[in-house]
Coordinates of C-alpha atoms in Angstrom, one line a residue:
Chain T
X1 CA 5.0 32.5 -76.0
X2 CA 3.3 30.4 -76.5
X3 CA 2.3 28.4 -74.1
X4 CA 3.2 25.2 -75.2
X5 CA 6.8 27.1 -75.3
X6 CA 6.3 27.9 -71.7
X7 CA 5.6 24.0 -70.4
X8 CA 8.2 22.4 -73.0
X9 CA 11.5 24.9 -71.3
X10 CA 9.9 24.1 -67.9
X11 CA 12.4 20.7 -66.7
X12 CA 15.6 24.6 -67.6
X13 CA 13.7 26.2 -65.2
X14 CA 12.4 23.7 -62.4
X15 CA 16.1 22.2 -63.1
X16 CA 17.9 25.6 -61.8
X17 CA 14.4 26.1 -59.3
X18 CA 14.9 22.9 -57.2
X19 CA 19.1 23.5 -56.7
X20 CA 18.0 26.8 -55.4
X21 CA 15.4 25.6 -53.3
X22 CA 18.4 23.7 -51.8
X23 CA 20.5 26.5 -52.2
X24 CA 18.7 28.5 -49.8
X25 CA 16.6 26.2 -47.2
X26 CA 20.0 25.5 -46.7
X27 CA 21.1 28.7 -46.5
X28 CA 18.0 30.3 -44.2
X29 CA 18.8 27.3 -41.6
X30 CA 21.8 28.4 -41.4
X31 CA 20.5 31.4 -40.7
X32 CA 17.3 31.2 -38.1
X33 CA 20.6 28.6 -36.6
X34 CA 22.5 31.4 -35.6
X35 CA 20.4 33.2 -34.4
X36 CA 20.1 33.7 -30.2
X37 CA 17.2 32.2 -30.0
X38 CA 16.0 29.8 -26.6
X39 CA 16.2 26.2 -29.0
X40 CA 19.7 27.2 -30.7
X41 CA 20.7 28.1 -26.5
X42 CA 20.7 24.5 -25.6
X43 CA 23.6 21.6 -26.8
X44 CA 22.6 20.0 -29.9
X45 CA 22.4 16.6 -28.1
X46 CA 19.7 16.8 -25.6
X47 CA 18.1 18.8 -28.1
X48 CA 18.3 15.9 -31.1
X49 CA 17.3 13.4 -28.1
X50 CA 14.2 15.4 -26.9
X51 CA 12.8 16.5 -29.7
X52 CA 12.9 12.5 -31.0
X53 CA 10.8 12.3 -27.4
X54 CA 8.4 14.4 -29.0
X55 CA 8.2 13.0 -31.9
X56 CA 7.7 9.3 -30.9
X57 CA 4.4 11.5 -28.3
X58 CA 3.5 12.5 -31.4
X59 CA 3.1 9.5 -33.4
X60 CA 2.3 7.2 -30.0
X61 CA -1.0 9.3 -29.4
X62 CA -4.1 8.6 -29.3
X63 CA -5.6 11.8 -29.6
X64 CA -5.8 14.8 -31.9
X65 CA -5.9 17.1 -28.6
X66 CA -3.3 16.3 -26.7
X67 CA -1.2 16.3 -30.0
X68 CA -2.7 19.5 -31.4
X69 CA -1.1 20.6 -27.7
X70 CA 1.8 19.5 -28.9
X71 CA 1.6 21.5 -32.0
X72 CA 1.2 24.4 -30.2
X73 CA 3.9 23.6 -27.7
X74 CA 6.5 23.9 -31.2
X75 CA 4.8 27.1 -32.2
X76 CA 5.5 29.2 -28.5
X77 CA 9.1 27.7 -28.9
X78 CA 9.4 28.7 -32.5
X79 CA 8.6 32.2 -31.3
X80 CA 10.7 31.8 -28.5
X81 CA 13.8 30.1 -30.7
X82 CA 12.9 34.0 -33.1
X83 CA 11.8 31.8 -36.0
X84 CA 10.1 34.0 -38.2
X85 CA 6.0 32.5 -37.5
X86 CA 5.1 32.4 -41.5
X87 CA 7.9 30.8 -41.6
X88 CA 7.5 28.6 -39.5
X89 CA 4.2 28.2 -40.5
X90 CA 4.5 27.7 -43.9
X91 CA 7.0 24.7 -43.8
X92 CA 4.1 23.8 -41.3
X93 CA 1.1 23.1 -42.6
X94 CA 2.3 23.5 -46.0
X95 CA 3.6 20.7 -48.4
X96 CA 2.9 17.3 -46.7
X97 CA 0.0 17.9 -44.0
X98 CA -1.9 19.8 -47.1
X99 CA -0.7 16.6 -49.0
X100 CA -2.6 14.7 -46.4
X101 CA -5.5 16.5 -46.2
X102 CA -5.8 16.3 -49.5
X103 CA -5.2 12.3 -49.7
X104 CA -7.6 11.9 -46.5
X105 CA -10.4 13.5 -47.6
X106 CA -12.1 10.1 -49.3
X107 CA -12.3 8.6 -46.3
X108 CA -14.2 11.1 -44.4
X109 CA -17.2 10.2 -45.9
X110 CA -19.7 7.2 -45.2
X111 CA -18.3 4.7 -48.9
X112 CA -15.3 4.1 -47.6
X113 CA -15.4 4.6 -43.4
X114 CA -18.7 3.3 -42.2
X115 CA -19.7 4.4 -38.8
X116 CA -21.7 6.7 -37.3
X117 CA -23.1 10.0 -39.3
X118 CA -22.5 13.2 -38.0
X119 CA -24.0 14.9 -41.7
X120 CA -24.6 14.4 -45.0
X121 CA -25.8 16.9 -48.1
X122 CA -26.5 16.3 -52.0
X123 CA -24.6 17.3 -54.0
X124 CA -25.4 16.3 -58.5
X125 CA -26.9 13.7 -57.6
X126 CA -25.4 11.9 -55.2
X127 CA -25.7 12.1 -51.3
X128 CA -22.1 12.2 -49.3
X129 CA -22.3 11.0 -45.9
X130 CA -19.3 12.4 -43.1
X131 CA -18.7 9.9 -40.8
X132 CA -17.4 10.1 -37.1
X133 CA -15.1 7.6 -37.6
X134 CA -13.9 8.6 -41.0
X135 CA -14.3 13.0 -39.8
X136 CA -12.1 12.4 -36.7
X137 CA -9.7 9.9 -38.4
X138 CA -9.1 12.4 -40.7
X139 CA -8.6 15.2 -38.3
X140 CA -6.2 12.8 -36.2
X141 CA -4.1 12.3 -39.4
X142 CA -3.6 15.5 -39.9
X143 CA -2.4 16.7 -36.8
X144 CA -0.4 14.4 -36.0
X145 CA 1.5 15.0 -39.2
X146 CA 1.6 17.9 -39.2
X147 CA 3.6 18.4 -35.4
X148 CA 5.5 15.2 -36.6
X149 CA 6.6 18.1 -39.6
X150 CA 6.8 21.3 -37.3
X151 CA 8.7 19.1 -35.0
X152 CA 11.7 17.7 -36.9
X153 CA 11.8 21.8 -38.7
X154 CA 12.1 23.2 -35.7
X155 CA 14.9 21.0 -34.7
X156 CA 17.0 21.2 -38.8
X157 CA 15.8 25.3 -38.5
X158 CA 18.1 25.7 -35.2
X159 CA 20.7 23.4 -35.3
X160 CA 23.3 24.1 -37.1
X161 CA 23.4 21.1 -39.9
X162 CA 26.7 20.8 -39.5
X163 CA 26.4 20.2 -35.4
X164 CA 23.3 18.1 -36.5
X165 CA 25.1 15.2 -38.2
X166 CA 27.6 15.0 -35.4
X167 CA 25.1 14.6 -33.2
X168 CA 24.6 11.5 -34.8
X169 CA 27.8 9.5 -34.0
X170 CA 26.8 10.8 -30.1
X171 CA 24.2 9.2 -30.7
X172 CA 25.8 5.6 -31.8
X173 CA 25.4 5.8 -35.6
X174 CA 28.8 4.2 -36.8
X175 CA 31.8 6.6 -37.4
X176 CA 31.9 5.5 -41.3
X177 CA 28.4 6.1 -42.1
X178 CA 28.2 9.5 -40.2
X179 CA 31.6 10.5 -41.5
X180 CA 30.3 9.6 -44.9
X181 CA 27.1 11.7 -44.7
X182 CA 29.2 14.7 -43.0
X183 CA 31.4 15.0 -46.5
X184 CA 28.5 14.3 -48.7
X185 CA 26.8 17.6 -47.1
X186 CA 29.7 19.8 -47.9
X187 CA 28.8 17.9 -51.5
X188 CA 26.0 18.6 -51.6
X189 CA 26.2 22.4 -52.1
X190 CA 29.3 22.2 -54.9
X191 CA 26.9 19.6 -56.5
X192 CA 23.8 21.5 -56.3
X193 CA 25.3 24.7 -57.7
X194 CA 27.0 22.6 -60.9
X195 CA 22.8 21.7 -60.9
X196 CA 22.6 25.5 -61.5
X197 CA 25.7 26.2 -63.2
X198 CA 24.4 23.4 -65.9
X199 CA 20.6 24.0 -67.0
X200 CA 22.0 28.0 -66.7
X201 CA 24.6 27.6 -69.4
X202 CA 21.6 25.3 -70.8
X203 CA 18.5 28.0 -71.0
X204 CA 21.3 31.0 -72.4
X205 CA 22.7 28.6 -74.5
X206 CA 19.6 26.6 -75.9
X207 CA 16.4 28.5 -74.8
X208 CA 13.9 26.4 -75.6
X209 CA 13.7 22.7 -75.9
X210 CA 11.7 21.9 -78.4
X211 CA 11.4 18.3 -78.0
X212 CA 10.3 16.0 -74.7
X213 CA 13.1 13.6 -75.4
X214 CA 15.1 15.8 -76.6
X215 CA 15.0 18.1 -72.9
X216 CA 15.3 13.9 -71.5
X217 CA 18.6 13.5 -73.5
X218 CA 19.5 16.5 -72.5
X219 CA 19.3 15.7 -68.5
X220 CA 20.8 12.1 -69.0
X221 CA 23.7 13.7 -70.8
X222 CA 24.3 15.8 -67.2
X223 CA 23.5 14.0 -64.8
X224 CA 26.3 11.4 -66.8
X225 CA 28.8 14.3 -67.1
X226 CA 28.0 14.9 -63.5
X227 CA 29.0 11.6 -62.4
X228 CA 32.0 11.9 -64.7
X229 CA 33.3 14.8 -62.4
X230 CA 33.0 13.3 -59.3
X231 CA 34.8 10.6 -59.5
X232 CA 37.4 12.7 -60.9
X233 CA 36.6 14.9 -58.4
X234 CA 36.9 12.5 -54.9
X235 CA 40.6 10.9 -56.3
X236 CA 41.4 15.5 -55.4
X237 CA 39.0 14.7 -52.0
X238 CA 41.1 12.1 -50.7
X239 CA 44.0 13.6 -51.7
X240 CA 42.4 17.2 -50.0
X241 CA 42.4 15.0 -46.8
X242 CA 45.8 13.0 -46.7
X243 CA 47.6 16.8 -47.0
X244 CA 45.4 17.2 -44.0
X245 CA 46.4 14.8 -41.8
X246 CA 43.5 12.5 -42.3
X247 CA 44.7 9.1 -41.3
X248 CA 41.6 6.4 -41.8
X249 CA 40.1 8.3 -38.0
X250 CA 37.9 11.6 -38.6
X251 CA 38.0 13.6 -36.1
X252 CA 34.8 16.8 -34.0
X253 CA 36.9 19.1 -34.0
X254 CA 34.0 20.6 -32.3
X255 CA 33.3 18.8 -28.0
X256 CA 30.0 19.3 -27.1
X257 CA 29.3 20.7 -23.1
X258 CA 26.0 20.2 -21.8
X259 CA 25.1 23.1 -18.9
X260 CA 22.4 22.7 -16.3
X261 CA 19.8 24.2 -19.1
X262 CA 20.2 21.7 -21.1
X263 CA 19.8 19.4 -18.9
X264 CA 16.2 20.9 -17.2
X265 CA 16.0 20.9 -19.9
X266 CA 15.4 17.7 -21.1
X267 CA 13.7 16.8 -18.4
X268 CA 11.4 19.5 -19.1
X269 CA 11.0 17.2 -22.3
X270 CA 10.3 13.3 -20.5
X271 CA 8.3 15.3 -17.8
X272 CA 5.6 17.1 -20.8
X273 CA 5.9 13.9 -23.2
X274 CA 4.7 11.4 -19.7
X275 CA 2.3 14.0 -19.3
X276 CA 0.4 13.6 -22.7
X277 CA 0.8 9.6 -22.5
X278 CA -1.1 9.5 -18.9
X279 CA -3.6 11.5 -20.1
X280 CA -4.1 9.6 -23.1
X281 CA -4.7 6.6 -21.1
X282 CA -7.5 8.2 -19.7
X283 CA -9.4 10.4 -22.5
Chain I
X1 CA 7.4 7.2 -52.2
X2 CA 8.9 9.0 -48.6
X3 CA 6.8 8.3 -46.1
X4 CA 6.5 11.1 -43.9
X5 CA 6.4 10.3 -40.3
X6 CA 2.5 10.3 -38.4
X7 CA 2.0 8.2 -41.3
X8 CA 3.2 4.3 -39.8
X9 CA 2.8 3.8 -36.6
X10 CA 5.5 2.9 -34.2
X11 CA 6.5 -0.5 -33.8
X12 CA 6.0 -1.0 -38.0
X13 CA 8.4 2.0 -37.8
X14 CA 10.6 -0.2 -35.2
X15 CA 9.9 -3.7 -37.3
X16 CA 11.9 -1.9 -40.3
X17 CA 14.5 0.1 -38.3
X18 CA 15.3 -3.3 -36.9
X19 CA 15.2 -4.8 -40.2
X20 CA 17.2 -2.8 -41.6
X21 CA 20.4 -2.4 -38.8
X22 CA 21.7 -6.6 -39.6
X23 CA 21.1 -5.0 -43.8
X24 CA 23.0 -1.6 -42.5
X25 CA 25.8 -4.4 -40.7
X26 CA 26.3 -6.3 -44.1
X27 CA 26.1 -3.1 -46.3
X28 CA 29.0 -1.5 -44.2
X29 CA 31.3 -4.9 -43.6
X30 CA 30.9 -5.3 -48.1
X31 CA 32.2 -2.0 -48.6
X32 CA 34.9 -2.1 -46.0
X33 CA 35.9 -5.1 -48.3
X34 CA 35.5 -3.7 -52.0
X35 CA 36.1 -0.1 -51.0
X36 CA 39.6 1.4 -49.0
X37 CA 39.5 4.3 -47.2
X38 CA 40.9 5.8 -50.4
X39 CA 37.3 6.0 -51.6
X40 CA 35.5 6.8 -48.0
X41 CA 35.2 10.5 -50.0
X42 CA 33.9 8.6 -53.6
X43 CA 31.0 6.8 -51.1
X44 CA 29.8 9.9 -50.1
X45 CA 30.6 11.7 -53.3
X46 CA 27.8 9.2 -54.6
X47 CA 25.7 9.7 -52.0
X48 CA 25.7 13.0 -53.0
X49 CA 25.2 12.3 -56.7
X50 CA 21.6 9.8 -55.6
X51 CA 20.5 13.6 -53.6
X52 CA 21.7 15.9 -56.7
X53 CA 19.7 13.0 -59.7
X54 CA 16.4 14.4 -58.0
X55 CA 17.2 17.9 -57.8
X56 CA 17.6 17.3 -62.6
X57 CA 13.8 17.5 -63.5
X58 CA 13.0 15.4 -66.9
X59 CA 10.1 16.4 -69.4
X60 CA 7.6 14.2 -69.9
X61 CA 5.6 13.9 -72.1
X62 CA 1.7 16.1 -72.1
X63 CA 4.5 18.6 -70.7
X64 CA 4.7 18.2 -67.1
X65 CA 7.8 17.5 -65.5
X66 CA 8.9 14.2 -63.5
X67 CA 12.6 13.6 -61.3
X68 CA 13.8 10.4 -60.9
X69 CA 15.0 8.9 -57.6
X70 CA 18.4 7.2 -59.3
X71 CA 18.4 4.3 -56.5
X72 CA 19.3 1.7 -59.3
X73 CA 21.6 4.1 -61.3
X74 CA 24.0 4.3 -58.8
X75 CA 23.7 0.3 -58.0
X76 CA 24.8 -0.3 -60.5
X77 CA 27.8 1.7 -61.4
X78 CA 28.8 1.6 -57.6
X79 CA 27.5 -2.0 -56.4
X80 CA 25.1 -2.7 -54.9
X81 CA 25.9 -2.7 -51.4
X82 CA 28.1 1.2 -51.7
X83 CA 24.9 2.1 -53.7
X84 CA 22.8 0.8 -49.8
X85 CA 24.4 3.2 -47.5
X86 CA 24.6 6.6 -50.3
X87 CA 21.1 6.1 -51.1
X88 CA 20.6 5.8 -47.0
X89 CA 23.3 8.7 -46.4
X90 CA 20.9 10.7 -49.3
X91 CA 17.6 10.1 -47.3
X92 CA 19.2 10.8 -43.7
X93 CA 20.0 13.9 -45.1
X94 CA 16.8 14.4 -46.6
X95 CA 14.6 14.0 -43.4
X96 CA 17.5 15.5 -40.7
X97 CA 17.9 18.6 -42.4
X98 CA 15.0 19.1 -44.5
X99 CA 12.1 17.6 -42.9
X100 CA 12.2 15.4 -46.1
X101 CA 10.2 12.5 -45.4
X102 CA 10.2 10.7 -41.5
X103 CA 12.9 10.7 -39.2
X104 CA 10.9 8.4 -37.2
X105 CA 9.5 6.4 -40.9
X106 CA 13.7 6.1 -42.1
X107 CA 14.2 2.6 -41.2
X108 CA 10.0 1.9 -43.8
X109 CA 11.9 4.5 -46.2
X110 CA 15.3 3.0 -46.5
X111 CA 14.0 -0.2 -46.9
X112 CA 12.4 0.3 -49.4
X113 CA 14.5 3.5 -51.0
X114 CA 18.2 2.2 -49.5
X115 CA 17.9 -1.7 -49.9
X116 CA 14.7 -2.9 -52.2
X117 CA 15.4 -0.4 -55.3
X118 CA 19.0 -0.6 -55.9
X119 CA 19.4 -5.0 -55.2
X120 CA 16.2 -5.8 -57.4
X121 CA 17.4 -3.1 -60.0
X122 CA 20.3 -4.3 -59.6
X123 CA 20.0 -8.5 -60.4
X124 CA 17.3 -7.5 -62.7
X125 CA 20.7 -5.4 -64.5
X126 CA 23.1 -8.4 -64.0
X127 CA 20.8 -11.2 -64.9
X128 CA 19.7 -9.2 -68.6
X129 CA 22.8 -8.2 -69.4
X130 CA 24.8 -10.8 -67.8
X131 CA 28.0 -11.3 -70.0
X132 CA 27.7 -8.7 -72.2
X133 CA 30.6 -5.7 -74.0
X134 CA 30.5 -2.5 -72.2
X135 CA 29.7 -0.7 -75.2
X136 CA 26.7 -2.5 -75.7
X137 CA 23.6 -1.9 -75.9
X138 CA 22.1 -4.8 -73.6
X139 CA 23.1 -2.9 -71.2
X140 CA 21.1 -0.4 -72.3
X141 CA 18.5 -2.2 -71.9
X142 CA 19.1 -3.8 -69.2
X143 CA 20.0 -1.1 -67.2
X144 CA 16.1 0.2 -68.4
X145 CA 14.0 -3.1 -67.0
X146 CA 16.1 -2.8 -63.8
X147 CA 15.4 0.6 -62.9
X148 CA 11.6 0.0 -64.3
X149 CA 11.8 -3.7 -62.1
X150 CA 13.3 -1.4 -58.5
X151 CA 10.8 0.4 -58.7
X152 CA 8.3 -1.0 -59.1
X153 CA 9.0 -3.7 -56.7
X154 CA 9.6 -0.8 -53.8
X155 CA 6.1 1.1 -54.7
X156 CA 4.6 -1.9 -53.8
X157 CA 7.2 -2.4 -50.6
X158 CA 6.1 1.2 -49.5
X159 CA 2.2 0.1 -50.1
X160 CA 1.5 -2.9 -48.3
X161 CA 3.4 -0.7 -45.3
X162 CA 0.9 1.6 -46.2
X163 CA -2.2 -0.9 -46.5
X164 CA -1.4 -2.7 -43.0
X165 CA -2.2 0.3 -40.9
X166 CA -5.6 0.8 -40.8
X167 CA -5.7 -3.6 -40.8
X168 CA -3.0 -3.3 -37.9
X169 CA -4.0 -0.4 -36.0
X170 CA -8.0 1.3 -35.1
X171 CA -9.9 2.2 -32.6
X172 CA -12.8 -0.2 -32.2
X173 CA -15.3 2.4 -33.8
X174 CA -12.8 1.7 -37.0
X175 CA -11.8 5.0 -36.9
X176 CA -8.1 4.7 -38.7
X177 CA -4.3 5.5 -36.2
X178 CA -2.3 6.5 -38.8
X179 CA -2.7 5.7 -42.7
X180 CA -5.7 4.9 -43.3
X181 CA -6.4 3.2 -46.3
X182 CA -6.0 -0.5 -46.9
X183 CA -4.2 -3.3 -48.0
X184 CA -7.4 -2.5 -51.6
X185 CA -6.8 1.6 -52.2
X186 CA -2.7 1.8 -51.1
X187 CA -1.1 -1.2 -53.4
X188 CA -2.9 -0.2 -56.1
X189 CA -2.4 3.3 -56.2
X190 CA 1.0 3.4 -55.1
X191 CA 2.3 0.6 -57.8
X192 CA 0.0 2.0 -61.1
X193 CA 1.1 5.4 -60.1
X194 CA 5.4 4.0 -60.7
X195 CA 4.0 1.2 -63.6
X196 CA 2.2 3.9 -65.7
X197 CA 4.3 7.5 -64.6
X198 CA 7.1 7.0 -62.2
X199 CA 8.6 4.3 -63.3
X200 CA 8.5 5.6 -67.7
X201 CA 10.8 7.8 -65.6
X202 CA 13.9 6.1 -64.0
X203 CA 14.0 4.4 -67.2
X204 CA 14.3 6.8 -68.9
X205 CA 16.8 9.1 -67.2
X206 CA 18.6 5.2 -66.1
X207 CA 19.5 3.6 -69.8
X208 CA 20.0 7.5 -71.1
X209 CA 22.5 7.9 -68.0
X210 CA 24.1 4.4 -68.7
X211 CA 24.1 5.0 -72.7
X212 CA 26.0 8.1 -72.2
X213 CA 28.1 6.3 -70.0
X214 CA 29.5 4.6 -71.9
X215 CA 30.2 6.7 -74.4
X216 CA 31.8 8.7 -71.9
X217 CA 33.7 6.6 -69.7
X218 CA 32.9 2.6 -70.5
X219 CA 34.9 1.9 -67.8
X220 CA 32.6 1.5 -65.5
X221 CA 30.5 -1.5 -67.0
X222 CA 34.4 -3.4 -67.6
X223 CA 33.4 -6.4 -65.0
X224 CA 34.8 -4.5 -62.1
X225 CA 32.1 -2.2 -59.6
X226 CA 29.5 -3.0 -62.4

């Protein structure tokens, strides 16, 4: 098949891949969250609070070395939590940090960030001068992004998604909002499967969509159809909620219990954050 | 347009979080007034829909694909306040469960995509469509124009947020601490990208979905929710 045809039908395959990627991510996260590791054994509330503290520390510090040490700490936590190293590195170093690295590359040079030169080179008749503030700024930026991403990834991989959403309520997020988030999350699986089915059906029946305008119509038609199905579904969902005893006040089925280990972990997290802030002040 | 953690300073994140609190409160009150308990699943499913829109890849000229954000489409379908909550919910799930978009930047992301995007888009749609019939072409054009205006202004806001970082947060030697490009680079980079490419994907998706919904189920445009 020609490249042109491959390109033209890509939107069908990419849509299937988007839906499958969502389902794969969600399933894999649940699998890791159910493993018997260190972070999985912690109370979701205190774990979330401690990770938020780490996150605020990571975006507040101004030293790449200190933020990098926090990334190293995440790496150790990932190992003790039985998260495969390869998966952790791919999730935390590719995508956002790699995009950030490419984005920040021009700031290395004196033309964008003037300052003390670190090295210079000559390519195709052009002089490139990398400056100290440019290099330090770029390293700090990328390390900060990688560390922030690793903290969020670690939290989401080691906590069951349903529990993570319930933690929102414990943290004081209004009930209407938490209820909406929890219900929305459940329907995402259904919708992702729906998207996969729609585009698999298009692929099996149509195969190749010859023109991008036709493809746009196909996508819009199916989006409109998905919306119609969702509105019909909301009525059925409400009836199902009523039949299960819903009175307008949602209840948390699982009650969290914090143990001494959880409080010790929280104290350690606070001490680590305070220590990093203190080192950051004197560096 | 999702701003990850680390691109904005803690102070900027705090300011946008603080700005969003009264908006979320107002949205909750408005939604409680207009939507009954019966319609909580409607809101949740609307939020899931706004998440799922991003899974639909749209073919664009040249053989590539893009995806729409869908904030304006959701605002046209369920109203701007409900869309504000729906898009916020989608952003929270993306940030918290899938690491896409920042947790600390959730205020800024919600300001751009759950407030500016649906509200600007919705009111441009209302302004152009006025009292035109539910099945008129004018509503399709209005939806497209709303989507274009909404996403372009949201991109402008994101560009300003990025561009302010090196001006406000840098070391004495000029080293940027957060997003490194000033307003002169960040604003054109964000706005031009959306005016020339991503905005058109949003226009196509929003206008075509409105067109098909007019044919399939025009009740959405008959003065009720939209």
